[in-house]
Amino acid sequence: MSDYEAVIGLEVHVHLATESKLFCACPNSFGDAPNTNVCEICAGMPGVLPSLNRKAVEYASRMALAVNAKINSHSRFARKNYFYPDMPKDYQISQFEEPLCEHGWLDITVAGKTKRIGITRIHMEDDAGKNIHPQGEKISLVDLNRAGTPLIEIVSEPDLSSAEEAVAYLKALHAMVVSLGISNGNMEEGSFRCDANVSIRPRGSKTLGTRTELKNLNSFRHVQKAIEYEISRQSDVLEDGDKVVQETRLYDAVRNITLTMRSKEDTQDYRYFPDPDLTPVDISEEELARWKATQPELPQARLARFMEEWKLPQADAALLSADPCLATLFERAARIYPEARKIANLMIGPLLRQLNEQGLDSAELKLSPEALAELAKIIDSGLISAKIGADIFPELMQGNIMPEDYVNSRGLAQVSDSAAIEAAVKKVVEANPAEVEAYRGGKTKLISFFVGQVMRETRGKANPAVVNEILTRLLEN
Ligand code: ADP
Ligand code: MG
Ligand code: ZN
């Protein structure tokens, strides 16, 4: 691979979380019974007139502001013509020659190096419906609930040079849309989708190689794997003296390969033309000023602030600031109990581990800032050990439980009473004569074995400092 370098550009589709669809009043919601959110307009009946959802323009513009893009005060919708059963109009309403936004950028950091990635354009468009192919039946069904829902497409410059950079860019965009509140960002439900354009060229060359477009990438990990696979596939093709074919390829996550899906259409195949049913989109100075003044804080700014205001280490600040739910929980808890690093440690340790294990999204978290703050506090005060603190996380995450009441009612409070601990230590020392002898013979590393045993004996409740002190005293005898 050293002879070639990769060139990658991403097209990202973001489903906007507006109440209604882009050109009609049907609800814009996911998971309803098929064809319940459909009217004449989104079903593509003849003779109907679309009217633009202004909220979608605001959301698209907020994204543009976040990536430093130029927002055109005047843009246009265009028809992108093609036939597919899930799109009864036979054209998608998109933007072509005069998109809403152009010339943006965002900075990514990979392995300590910061790089600026150009954003060519952001435009608005409507989504298609969905074809459903029931298993074992010789029919296909069409669900138009999604037809006409609002999307923005964010097109990057071919500025990315590796799968890691592509994922870092995608994660930065994802954190932005969620922070802005313009999308739920759910990748599995398709609210945040990415096509990756990949080519390779001789290292140092200035011209672009032939690209393939990868589809079906519905997680960050798939994006990473698919790009890595495609880069190595293309280098094999070139090394065999063959040519890369311009085409759309589908990622097969099970086999971790990409497969030819279809040859790629050229732009002229779509016969784009301005949509005669829609007036141009005009954005006034006042509107733009209002959106600018009310932009929520973005992850990058939040990261800097977490380091500055709460004195978090860079890595911790990055983890917590990238996720708006975690960021809010952290700050609220830190305001109640200002040992911010301890709160952050509880979140990055036991909390993230629990979310992972239970397969939960941070948005589903029911832990209140009050409970989190109180947990940090009672660990600090010595009421419970850090170990018990971590153990009770799953219960706390059910919500409606305050840690202090909980540990008191369950008898989980830490035992600092030396008589009780001494009794446990004696028991352990008597039960393990061989280890005691080894310890006294110089294997002092065995101390952790003894601590572990005492902890087991006290069901994790003994104060570790007291345990250590008593153990050393009794073992040295
Ligand atoms: P299309 O709809 O035909 O895919 P777009 O202009 O919407 O065209 O998107 C093209 C995407 O592909 C952009 O993100 C661009 O940066 C990227 N791209 C263009 N040429 C190359 C190339 N040779 N190698 C890798 N990426 C490319
Ligand atoms: Mg494309
Ligand atoms: Zn409708």
PDB file of C-alpha atoms in Angstrom, residues 112-388:
ATOM      1  CA  GLY A 112      -2.655  14.345  17.531  1.00  0.00           C
ATOM      2  CA  LYS A 113      -2.644  16.013  14.111  1.00  0.00           C
ATOM      3  CA  THR A 114      -5.304  18.555  13.204  1.00  0.00           C
ATOM      4  CA  LYS A 115      -6.479  18.775   9.605  1.00  0.00           C
ATOM      5  CA  ARG A 116      -9.044  20.995   7.916  1.00  0.00           C
ATOM      6  CA  ILE A 117     -11.640  19.175   5.799  1.00  0.00           C
ATOM      7  CA  GLY A 118     -13.478  21.187   3.171  1.00  0.00           C
ATOM      8  CA  ILE A 119     -17.234  20.967   2.777  1.00  0.00           C
ATOM      9  CA  THR A 120     -18.289  21.556  -0.794  1.00  0.00           C
ATOM     10  CA  ARG A 121     -21.987  22.102  -0.216  1.00  0.00           C
ATOM     11  CA  ILE A 122     -25.013  21.420   1.929  1.00  0.00           C
ATOM     12  CA  HIS A 123     -28.359  21.150   0.215  1.00  0.00           C
ATOM     13  CA  MET A 124     -31.907  20.209   1.146  1.00  0.00           C
ATOM     14  CA  GLU A 125     -33.867  17.362  -0.406  1.00  0.00           C
ATOM     15  CA  ASP A 126     -36.787  15.065   0.287  1.00  0.00           C
ATOM     16  CA  ASP A 127     -36.412  11.388   1.149  1.00  0.00           C
ATOM     17  CA  ALA A 128     -37.972   8.463  -0.718  1.00  0.00           C
ATOM     18  CA  GLY A 129     -40.334   5.887   0.793  1.00  0.00           C
ATOM     19  CA  LYS A 130     -39.339   2.326   1.513  1.00  0.00           C
ATOM     20  CA  ASN A 131     -39.775  -0.922  -0.367  1.00  0.00           C
ATOM     21  CA  ILE A 132     -40.513  -3.883   1.846  1.00  0.00           C
ATOM     22  CA  HIS A 133     -39.845  -7.423   0.680  1.00  0.00           C
ATOM     23  CA  PRO A 134     -41.619  -9.852   3.047  1.00  0.00           C
ATOM     24  CA  GLN A 135     -39.564 -12.981   3.519  1.00  0.00           C
ATOM     25  CA  GLY A 136     -40.765 -16.040   1.696  1.00  0.00           C
ATOM     26  CA  GLU A 137     -43.453 -14.182  -0.222  1.00  0.00           C
ATOM     27  CA  LYS A 138     -43.442 -13.327  -3.893  1.00  0.00           C
ATOM     28  CA  ILE A 139     -44.565  -9.758  -3.370  1.00  0.00           C
ATOM     29  CA  SER A 140     -43.019  -6.406  -2.566  1.00  0.00           C
ATOM     30  CA  LEU A 141     -44.769  -3.686  -0.621  1.00  0.00           C
ATOM     31  CA  VAL A 142     -44.275   0.054  -0.580  1.00  0.00           C
ATOM     32  CA  ASP A 143     -44.446   2.192   2.582  1.00  0.00           C
ATOM     33  CA  LEU A 144     -44.626   5.904   1.864  1.00  0.00           C
ATOM     34  CA  ASN A 145     -44.344   7.166   5.457  1.00  0.00           C
ATOM     35  CA  ARG A 146     -40.785   8.290   4.835  1.00  0.00           C
ATOM     36  CA  ALA A 147     -41.542   9.759   1.384  1.00  0.00           C
ATOM     37  CA  GLY A 148     -41.169  13.521   1.483  1.00  0.00           C
ATOM     38  CA  THR A 149     -39.401  13.711   4.839  1.00  0.00           C
ATOM     39  CA  PRO A 150     -36.628  16.318   5.009  1.00  0.00           C
ATOM     40  CA  LEU A 151     -32.940  15.580   4.521  1.00  0.00           C
ATOM     41  CA  ILE A 152     -29.826  17.609   4.174  1.00  0.00           C
ATOM     42  CA  GLU A 153     -26.926  16.266   2.177  1.00  0.00           C
ATOM     43  CA  ILE A 154     -23.472  17.360   3.295  1.00  0.00           C
ATOM     44  CA  VAL A 155     -20.848  16.814   0.587  1.00  0.00           C
ATOM     45  CA  SER A 156     -17.190  16.932   1.564  1.00  0.00           C
ATOM     46  CA  GLU A 157     -14.202  17.794  -0.592  1.00  0.00           C
ATOM     47  CA  PRO A 158     -11.983  14.775  -1.343  1.00  0.00           C
ATOM     48  CA  ASP A 159      -9.732  15.886   1.520  1.00  0.00           C
ATOM     49  CA  LEU A 160      -9.744  12.737   3.643  1.00  0.00           C
ATOM     50  CA  SER A 161      -6.789  10.361   3.335  1.00  0.00           C
ATOM     51  CA  SER A 162      -7.610   7.374   5.524  1.00  0.00           C
ATOM     52  CA  ALA A 163     -10.457   5.421   7.070  1.00  0.00           C
ATOM     53  CA  GLU A 164      -9.550   6.932  10.471  1.00  0.00           C
ATOM     54  CA  GLU A 165      -9.862  10.457   9.094  1.00  0.00           C
ATOM     55  CA  ALA A 166     -13.189   9.624   7.461  1.00  0.00           C
ATOM     56  CA  VAL A 167     -14.563   8.289  10.747  1.00  0.00           C
ATOM     57  CA  ALA A 168     -13.232  11.282  12.720  1.00  0.00           C
ATOM     58  CA  TYR A 169     -14.923  13.637  10.244  1.00  0.00           C
ATOM     59  CA  LEU A 170     -18.161  11.680  10.412  1.00  0.00           C
ATOM     60  CA  LYS A 171     -18.150  11.624  14.211  1.00  0.00           C
ATOM     61  CA  ALA A 172     -17.550  15.379  14.302  1.00  0.00           C
ATOM     62  CA  LEU A 173     -20.538  15.946  11.982  1.00  0.00           C
ATOM     63  CA  HIS A 174     -22.647  13.550  14.024  1.00  0.00           C
ATOM     64  CA  ALA A 175     -21.888  15.323  17.307  1.00  0.00           C
ATOM     65  CA  MET A 176     -22.789  18.610  15.613  1.00  0.00           C
ATOM     66  CA  VAL A 177     -26.196  17.577  14.320  1.00  0.00           C
ATOM     67  CA  VAL A 178     -27.136  16.109  17.680  1.00  0.00           C
ATOM     68  CA  SER A 179     -25.880  19.170  19.589  1.00  0.00           C
ATOM     69  CA  LEU A 180     -27.760  21.445  17.239  1.00  0.00           C
ATOM     70  CA  GLY A 181     -30.894  19.409  17.877  1.00  0.00           C
ATOM     71  CA  ILE A 182     -31.604  19.208  14.137  1.00  0.00           C
ATOM     72  CA  SER A 183     -31.563  15.379  14.002  1.00  0.00           C
ATOM     73  CA  ASN A 184     -31.599  12.414  16.357  1.00  0.00           C
ATOM     74  CA  GLY A 185     -28.560  11.117  14.448  1.00  0.00           C
ATOM     75  CA  ASN A 186     -29.725   7.513  14.702  1.00  0.00           C
ATOM     76  CA  MET A 187     -27.591   5.547  12.231  1.00  0.00           C
ATOM     77  CA  GLU A 188     -29.487   2.263  12.497  1.00  0.00           C
ATOM     78  CA  GLU A 189     -32.794   3.904  11.652  1.00  0.00           C
ATOM     79  CA  GLY A 190     -31.062   5.721   8.786  1.00  0.00           C
ATOM     80  CA  SER A 191     -31.327   9.228  10.241  1.00  0.00           C
ATOM     81  CA  PHE A 192     -27.614   9.712   9.653  1.00  0.00           C
ATOM     82  CA  ARG A 193     -26.326   7.938   6.549  1.00  0.00           C
ATOM     83  CA  CYS A 194     -23.052   8.079   4.748  1.00  0.00           C
ATOM     84  CA  ASP A 195     -21.784   7.147   1.278  1.00  0.00           C
ATOM     85  CA  ALA A 196     -18.030   6.986   0.983  1.00  0.00           C
ATOM     86  CA  ASN A 197     -16.258   7.827  -2.280  1.00  0.00           C
ATOM     87  CA  VAL A 198     -12.881   6.161  -2.388  1.00  0.00           C
ATOM     88  CA  SER A 199     -10.008   6.291  -4.861  1.00  0.00           C
ATOM     89  CA  ILE A 200      -6.271   5.766  -4.701  1.00  0.00           C
ATOM     90  CA  ARG A 201      -3.404   7.364  -6.593  1.00  0.00           C
ATOM     91  CA  PRO A 202       0.384   7.116  -6.674  1.00  0.00           C
ATOM     92  CA  ARG A 203       1.725   8.781  -3.548  1.00  0.00           C
ATOM     93  CA  GLY A 204       2.386  12.476  -4.194  1.00  0.00           C
ATOM     94  CA  SER A 205       0.310  12.607  -7.399  1.00  0.00           C
ATOM     95  CA  LYS A 206      -1.928  15.644  -7.871  1.00  0.00           C
ATOM     96  CA  THR A 207      -4.562  14.079 -10.113  1.00  0.00           C
ATOM     97  CA  LEU A 208      -7.485  12.084  -8.757  1.00  0.00           C
ATOM     98  CA  GLY A 209      -7.872   8.376  -9.428  1.00  0.00           C
ATOM     99  CA  THR A 210     -11.128   6.701 -10.464  1.00  0.00           C
ATOM    100  CA  ARG A 211     -13.503   6.499  -7.521  1.00  0.00           C
ATOM    101  CA  THR A 212     -15.982   3.948  -6.322  1.00  0.00           C
ATOM    102  CA  GLU A 213     -18.929   4.902  -4.153  1.00  0.00           C
ATOM    103  CA  LEU A 214     -19.595   2.686  -1.127  1.00  0.00           C
ATOM    104  CA  LYS A 215     -23.103   2.284   0.236  1.00  0.00           C
ATOM    105  CA  ASN A 216     -24.788   0.456   3.096  1.00  0.00           C
ATOM    106  CA  LEU A 217     -22.527   1.856   5.794  1.00  0.00           C
ATOM    107  CA  ASN A 218     -24.774   2.055   8.835  1.00  0.00           C
ATOM    108  CA  SER A 219     -22.331   2.371  11.688  1.00  0.00           C
ATOM    109  CA  PHE A 220     -19.019   4.122  12.248  1.00  0.00           C
ATOM    110  CA  ARG A 221     -17.333   0.729  12.377  1.00  0.00           C
ATOM    111  CA  HIS A 222     -18.739  -0.254   8.996  1.00  0.00           C
ATOM    112  CA  VAL A 223     -17.503   3.004   7.497  1.00  0.00           C
ATOM    113  CA  GLN A 224     -14.029   2.254   8.818  1.00  0.00           C
ATOM    114  CA  LYS A 225     -13.995  -1.387   7.669  1.00  0.00           C
ATOM    115  CA  ALA A 226     -15.512  -0.757   4.249  1.00  0.00           C
ATOM    116  CA  ILE A 227     -13.029   2.009   3.401  1.00  0.00           C
ATOM    117  CA  GLU A 228     -10.077  -0.074   4.576  1.00  0.00           C
ATOM    118  CA  TYR A 229     -11.239  -3.009   2.484  1.00  0.00           C
ATOM    119  CA  GLU A 230     -11.848  -0.832  -0.569  1.00  0.00           C
ATOM    120  CA  ILE A 231      -8.411   0.816  -0.405  1.00  0.00           C
ATOM    121  CA  SER A 232      -6.712  -2.563  -0.353  1.00  0.00           C
ATOM    122  CA  ARG A 233      -8.992  -3.944  -3.082  1.00  0.00           C
ATOM    123  CA  GLN A 234      -8.175  -1.010  -5.367  1.00  0.00           C
ATOM    124  CA  SER A 235      -4.439  -1.342  -4.785  1.00  0.00           C
ATOM    125  CA  ASP A 236      -4.669  -5.024  -5.704  1.00  0.00           C
ATOM    126  CA  VAL A 237      -6.489  -4.075  -8.916  1.00  0.00           C
ATOM    127  CA  LEU A 238      -3.803  -1.539  -9.862  1.00  0.00           C
ATOM    128  CA  GLU A 239      -0.945  -3.842  -8.908  1.00  0.00           C
ATOM    129  CA  ASP A 240      -2.426  -6.491 -11.202  1.00  0.00           C
ATOM    130  CA  GLY A 241      -2.193  -3.935 -14.006  1.00  0.00           C
ATOM    131  CA  ASP A 242      -5.973  -3.530 -14.207  1.00  0.00           C
ATOM    132  CA  LYS A 243      -8.103  -0.390 -13.943  1.00  0.00           C
ATOM    133  CA  VAL A 244     -10.503   0.575 -11.160  1.00  0.00           C
ATOM    134  CA  VAL A 245     -14.033   0.741 -12.556  1.00  0.00           C
ATOM    135  CA  GLN A 246     -16.191   3.714 -11.567  1.00  0.00           C
ATOM    136  CA  GLU A 247     -19.164   2.119  -9.868  1.00  0.00           C
ATOM    137  CA  THR A 248     -21.364   1.951  -6.801  1.00  0.00           C
ATOM    138  CA  ARG A 249     -20.397  -0.841  -4.432  1.00  0.00           C
ATOM    139  CA  LEU A 250     -22.314  -2.324  -1.547  1.00  0.00           C
ATOM    140  CA  TYR A 251     -20.632  -3.134   1.752  1.00  0.00           C
ATOM    141  CA  ASP A 252     -21.338  -6.637   3.051  1.00  0.00           C
ATOM    142  CA  ALA A 253     -20.746  -6.389   6.803  1.00  0.00           C
ATOM    143  CA  VAL A 254     -20.940 -10.135   7.387  1.00  0.00           C
ATOM    144  CA  ARG A 255     -18.189 -10.959   4.926  1.00  0.00           C
ATOM    145  CA  ASN A 256     -16.447  -7.587   5.366  1.00  0.00           C
ATOM    146  CA  ILE A 257     -16.087  -6.988   1.629  1.00  0.00           C
ATOM    147  CA  THR A 258     -17.530  -4.592  -0.947  1.00  0.00           C
ATOM    148  CA  LEU A 259     -19.441  -5.876  -3.985  1.00  0.00           C
ATOM    149  CA  THR A 260     -20.440  -4.326  -7.290  1.00  0.00           C
ATOM    150  CA  MET A 261     -23.983  -2.965  -7.062  1.00  0.00           C
ATOM    151  CA  ARG A 262     -24.383  -0.972 -10.257  1.00  0.00           C
ATOM    152  CA  SER A 263     -22.348   1.169 -12.586  1.00  0.00           C
ATOM    153  CA  LYS A 264     -22.443   4.764 -11.484  1.00  0.00           C
ATOM    154  CA  GLU A 265     -24.890   7.184 -13.090  1.00  0.00           C
ATOM    155  CA  ASP A 266     -23.519  10.393 -14.483  1.00  0.00           C
ATOM    156  CA  THR A 267     -25.087  13.666 -13.438  1.00  0.00           C
ATOM    157  CA  GLN A 268     -26.653  14.165 -16.871  1.00  0.00           C
ATOM    158  CA  ASP A 269     -28.614  10.915 -16.448  1.00  0.00           C
ATOM    159  CA  TYR A 270     -30.760  12.647 -13.845  1.00  0.00           C
ATOM    160  CA  ARG A 271     -31.896  15.458 -16.177  1.00  0.00           C
ATOM    161  CA  TYR A 272     -31.907  17.991 -13.351  1.00  0.00           C
ATOM    162  CA  PHE A 273     -34.053  21.069 -13.889  1.00  0.00           C
ATOM    163  CA  PRO A 274     -35.427  23.758 -11.542  1.00  0.00           C
ATOM    164  CA  ASP A 275     -38.689  22.660  -9.905  1.00  0.00           C
ATOM    165  CA  PRO A 276     -41.406  24.861 -11.425  1.00  0.00           C
ATOM    166  CA  ASP A 277     -43.769  24.198  -8.490  1.00  0.00           C
ATOM    167  CA  LEU A 278     -41.511  25.766  -5.897  1.00  0.00           C
ATOM    168  CA  THR A 279     -40.461  29.372  -5.496  1.00  0.00           C
ATOM    169  CA  PRO A 280     -36.797  30.113  -4.727  1.00  0.00           C
ATOM    170  CA  VAL A 281     -35.750  29.933  -1.077  1.00  0.00           C
ATOM    171  CA  ASP A 282     -34.945  33.412   0.207  1.00  0.00           C
ATOM    172  CA  ILE A 283     -33.263  34.001   3.525  1.00  0.00           C
ATOM    173  CA  SER A 284     -33.355  37.497   5.002  1.00  0.00           C
ATOM    174  CA  GLU A 285     -30.546  39.169   6.931  1.00  0.00           C
ATOM    175  CA  GLU A 286     -32.771  39.343  10.024  1.00  0.00           C
ATOM    176  CA  GLU A 287     -33.575  35.636   9.910  1.00  0.00           C
ATOM    177  CA  LEU A 288     -29.922  34.718   9.562  1.00  0.00           C
ATOM    178  CA  ALA A 289     -28.932  37.043  12.402  1.00  0.00           C
ATOM    179  CA  ARG A 290     -31.574  35.479  14.625  1.00  0.00           C
ATOM    180  CA  TRP A 291     -30.330  31.936  13.913  1.00  0.00           C
ATOM    181  CA  LYS A 292     -26.731  32.989  14.527  1.00  0.00           C
ATOM    182  CA  ALA A 293     -27.637  34.575  17.854  1.00  0.00           C
ATOM    183  CA  THR A 294     -29.429  31.435  19.004  1.00  0.00           C
ATOM    184  CA  GLN A 295     -26.950  28.748  17.867  1.00  0.00           C
ATOM    185  CA  PRO A 296     -26.454  26.203  20.680  1.00  0.00           C
ATOM    186  CA  GLU A 297     -22.946  25.542  21.935  1.00  0.00           C
ATOM    187  CA  LEU A 298     -21.083  23.138  19.653  1.00  0.00           C
ATOM    188  CA  PRO A 299     -18.913  20.202  20.727  1.00  0.00           C
ATOM    189  CA  GLN A 300     -15.562  21.874  19.898  1.00  0.00           C
ATOM    190  CA  ALA A 301     -16.381  24.956  21.956  1.00  0.00           C
ATOM    191  CA  ARG A 302     -17.728  22.771  24.728  1.00  0.00           C
ATOM    192  CA  LEU A 303     -14.544  20.700  24.767  1.00  0.00           C
ATOM    193  CA  ALA A 304     -12.413  23.802  25.245  1.00  0.00           C
ATOM    194  CA  ARG A 305     -14.717  25.013  27.980  1.00  0.00           C
ATOM    195  CA  PHE A 306     -14.681  21.675  29.841  1.00  0.00           C
ATOM    196  CA  MET A 307     -10.885  21.844  29.959  1.00  0.00           C
ATOM    197  CA  GLU A 308     -10.852  25.496  30.972  1.00  0.00           C
ATOM    198  CA  GLU A 309     -13.785  25.718  33.357  1.00  0.00           C
ATOM    199  CA  TRP A 310     -13.830  22.215  34.853  1.00  0.00           C
ATOM    200  CA  LYS A 311     -10.133  21.417  34.477  1.00  0.00           C
ATOM    201  CA  LEU A 312     -10.798  18.092  32.757  1.00  0.00           C
ATOM    202  CA  PRO A 313      -7.935  16.361  30.925  1.00  0.00           C
ATOM    203  CA  GLN A 314      -8.221  16.667  27.133  1.00  0.00           C
ATOM    204  CA  ALA A 315      -9.240  13.041  26.541  1.00  0.00           C
ATOM    205  CA  ASP A 316     -12.001  13.143  29.178  1.00  0.00           C
ATOM    206  CA  ALA A 317     -13.269  16.493  27.953  1.00  0.00           C
ATOM    207  CA  ALA A 318     -13.351  15.152  24.388  1.00  0.00           C
ATOM    208  CA  LEU A 319     -15.351  12.076  25.386  1.00  0.00           C
ATOM    209  CA  LEU A 320     -17.938  13.964  27.405  1.00  0.00           C
ATOM    210  CA  SER A 321     -18.326  16.986  25.125  1.00  0.00           C
ATOM    211  CA  ALA A 322     -18.929  14.930  21.998  1.00  0.00           C
ATOM    212  CA  ASP A 323     -22.204  13.580  23.373  1.00  0.00           C
ATOM    213  CA  PRO A 324     -24.763  16.257  24.274  1.00  0.00           C
ATOM    214  CA  CYS A 325     -26.639  14.046  26.749  1.00  0.00           C
ATOM    215  CA  LEU A 326     -23.483  13.107  28.614  1.00  0.00           C
ATOM    216  CA  ALA A 327     -22.211  16.682  28.452  1.00  0.00           C
ATOM    217  CA  THR A 328     -25.386  18.054  30.012  1.00  0.00           C
ATOM    218  CA  LEU A 329     -25.471  15.396  32.717  1.00  0.00           C
ATOM    219  CA  PHE A 330     -21.832  16.066  33.573  1.00  0.00           C
ATOM    220  CA  GLU A 331     -22.244  19.812  33.873  1.00  0.00           C
ATOM    221  CA  ARG A 332     -25.412  19.662  35.917  1.00  0.00           C
ATOM    222  CA  ALA A 333     -23.861  17.182  38.352  1.00  0.00           C
ATOM    223  CA  ALA A 334     -20.634  19.196  38.554  1.00  0.00           C
ATOM    224  CA  ARG A 335     -22.617  22.299  39.467  1.00  0.00           C
ATOM    225  CA  ILE A 336     -24.206  20.425  42.374  1.00  0.00           C
ATOM    226  CA  TYR A 337     -20.959  18.809  43.561  1.00  0.00           C
ATOM    227  CA  PRO A 338     -18.010  20.685  42.049  1.00  0.00           C
ATOM    228  CA  GLU A 339     -15.503  17.807  42.233  1.00  0.00           C
ATOM    229  CA  ALA A 340     -15.756  17.771  38.444  1.00  0.00           C
ATOM    230  CA  ARG A 341     -12.961  15.286  37.771  1.00  0.00           C
ATOM    231  CA  LYS A 342     -14.533  12.769  40.111  1.00  0.00           C
ATOM    232  CA  ILE A 343     -17.882  13.153  38.383  1.00  0.00           C
ATOM    233  CA  ALA A 344     -16.153  12.752  35.009  1.00  0.00           C
ATOM    234  CA  ASN A 345     -14.382   9.603  36.219  1.00  0.00           C
ATOM    235  CA  LEU A 346     -17.651   8.039  37.328  1.00  0.00           C
ATOM    236  CA  MET A 347     -19.115   8.762  33.907  1.00  0.00           C
ATOM    237  CA  ILE A 348     -16.175   7.593  31.826  1.00  0.00           C
ATOM    238  CA  GLY A 349     -15.729   4.476  33.990  1.00  0.00           C
ATOM    239  CA  PRO A 350     -18.839   2.760  35.343  1.00  0.00           C
ATOM    240  CA  LEU A 351     -21.412   4.795  33.435  1.00  0.00           C
ATOM    241  CA  LEU A 352     -20.051   4.284  29.913  1.00  0.00           C
ATOM    242  CA  ARG A 353     -19.341   0.656  30.718  1.00  0.00           C
ATOM    243  CA  GLN A 354     -22.957   0.129  31.744  1.00  0.00           C
ATOM    244  CA  LEU A 355     -24.298   1.897  28.659  1.00  0.00           C
ATOM    245  CA  ASN A 356     -22.107  -0.354  26.556  1.00  0.00           C
ATOM    246  CA  GLU A 357     -23.042  -3.548  28.328  1.00  0.00           C
ATOM    247  CA  GLN A 358     -26.745  -2.805  28.262  1.00  0.00           C
ATOM    248  CA  GLY A 359     -26.582  -1.572  24.673  1.00  0.00           C
ATOM    249  CA  LEU A 360     -28.184   1.706  25.720  1.00  0.00           C
ATOM    250  CA  ASP A 361     -27.923   5.080  24.084  1.00  0.00           C
ATOM    251  CA  SER A 362     -26.963   7.992  26.324  1.00  0.00           C
ATOM    252  CA  ALA A 363     -30.314   9.578  25.431  1.00  0.00           C
ATOM    253  CA  GLU A 364     -32.066   6.701  27.218  1.00  0.00           C
ATOM    254  CA  LEU A 365     -30.191   7.314  30.458  1.00  0.00           C
ATOM    255  CA  LYS A 366     -32.462   7.949  33.454  1.00  0.00           C
ATOM    256  CA  LEU A 367     -29.714   8.817  35.948  1.00  0.00           C
ATOM    257  CA  SER A 368     -30.358  12.299  37.328  1.00  0.00           C
ATOM    258  CA  PRO A 369     -27.580  14.855  37.859  1.00  0.00           C
ATOM    259  CA  GLU A 370     -28.609  14.975  41.534  1.00  0.00           C
ATOM    260  CA  ALA A 371     -28.058  11.226  41.928  1.00  0.00           C
ATOM    261  CA  LEU A 372     -24.722  11.307  40.114  1.00  0.00           C
ATOM    262  CA  ALA A 373     -23.497  14.219  42.243  1.00  0.00           C
ATOM    263  CA  GLU A 374     -24.591  12.466  45.421  1.00  0.00           C
ATOM    264  CA  LEU A 375     -22.815   9.280  44.390  1.00  0.00           C
ATOM    265  CA  ALA A 376     -19.526  11.138  43.888  1.00  0.00           C
ATOM    266  CA  LYS A 377     -20.043  12.784  47.240  1.00  0.00           C
ATOM    267  CA  ILE A 378     -20.676   9.629  49.286  1.00  0.00           C
ATOM    268  CA  ILE A 379     -17.651   7.918  47.722  1.00  0.00           C
ATOM    269  CA  ASP A 380     -15.573  10.958  48.648  1.00  0.00           C
ATOM    270  CA  SER A 381     -16.877  11.037  52.193  1.00  0.00           C
ATOM    271  CA  GLY A 382     -16.042   7.365  52.630  1.00  0.00           C
ATOM    272  CA  LEU A 383     -19.640   6.277  53.131  1.00  0.00           C
ATOM    273  CA  ILE A 384     -19.164   3.713  50.352  1.00  0.00           C
ATOM    274  CA  SER A 385     -16.135   2.390  48.499  1.00  0.00           C
ATOM    275  CA  ALA A 386     -15.542   3.200  44.843  1.00  0.00           C
ATOM    276  CA  LYS A 387     -16.162  -0.466  44.130  1.00  0.00           C
ATOM    277  CA  ILE A 388     -19.660  -0.392  45.662  1.00  0.00           C
TER     278      ILE A 388
END
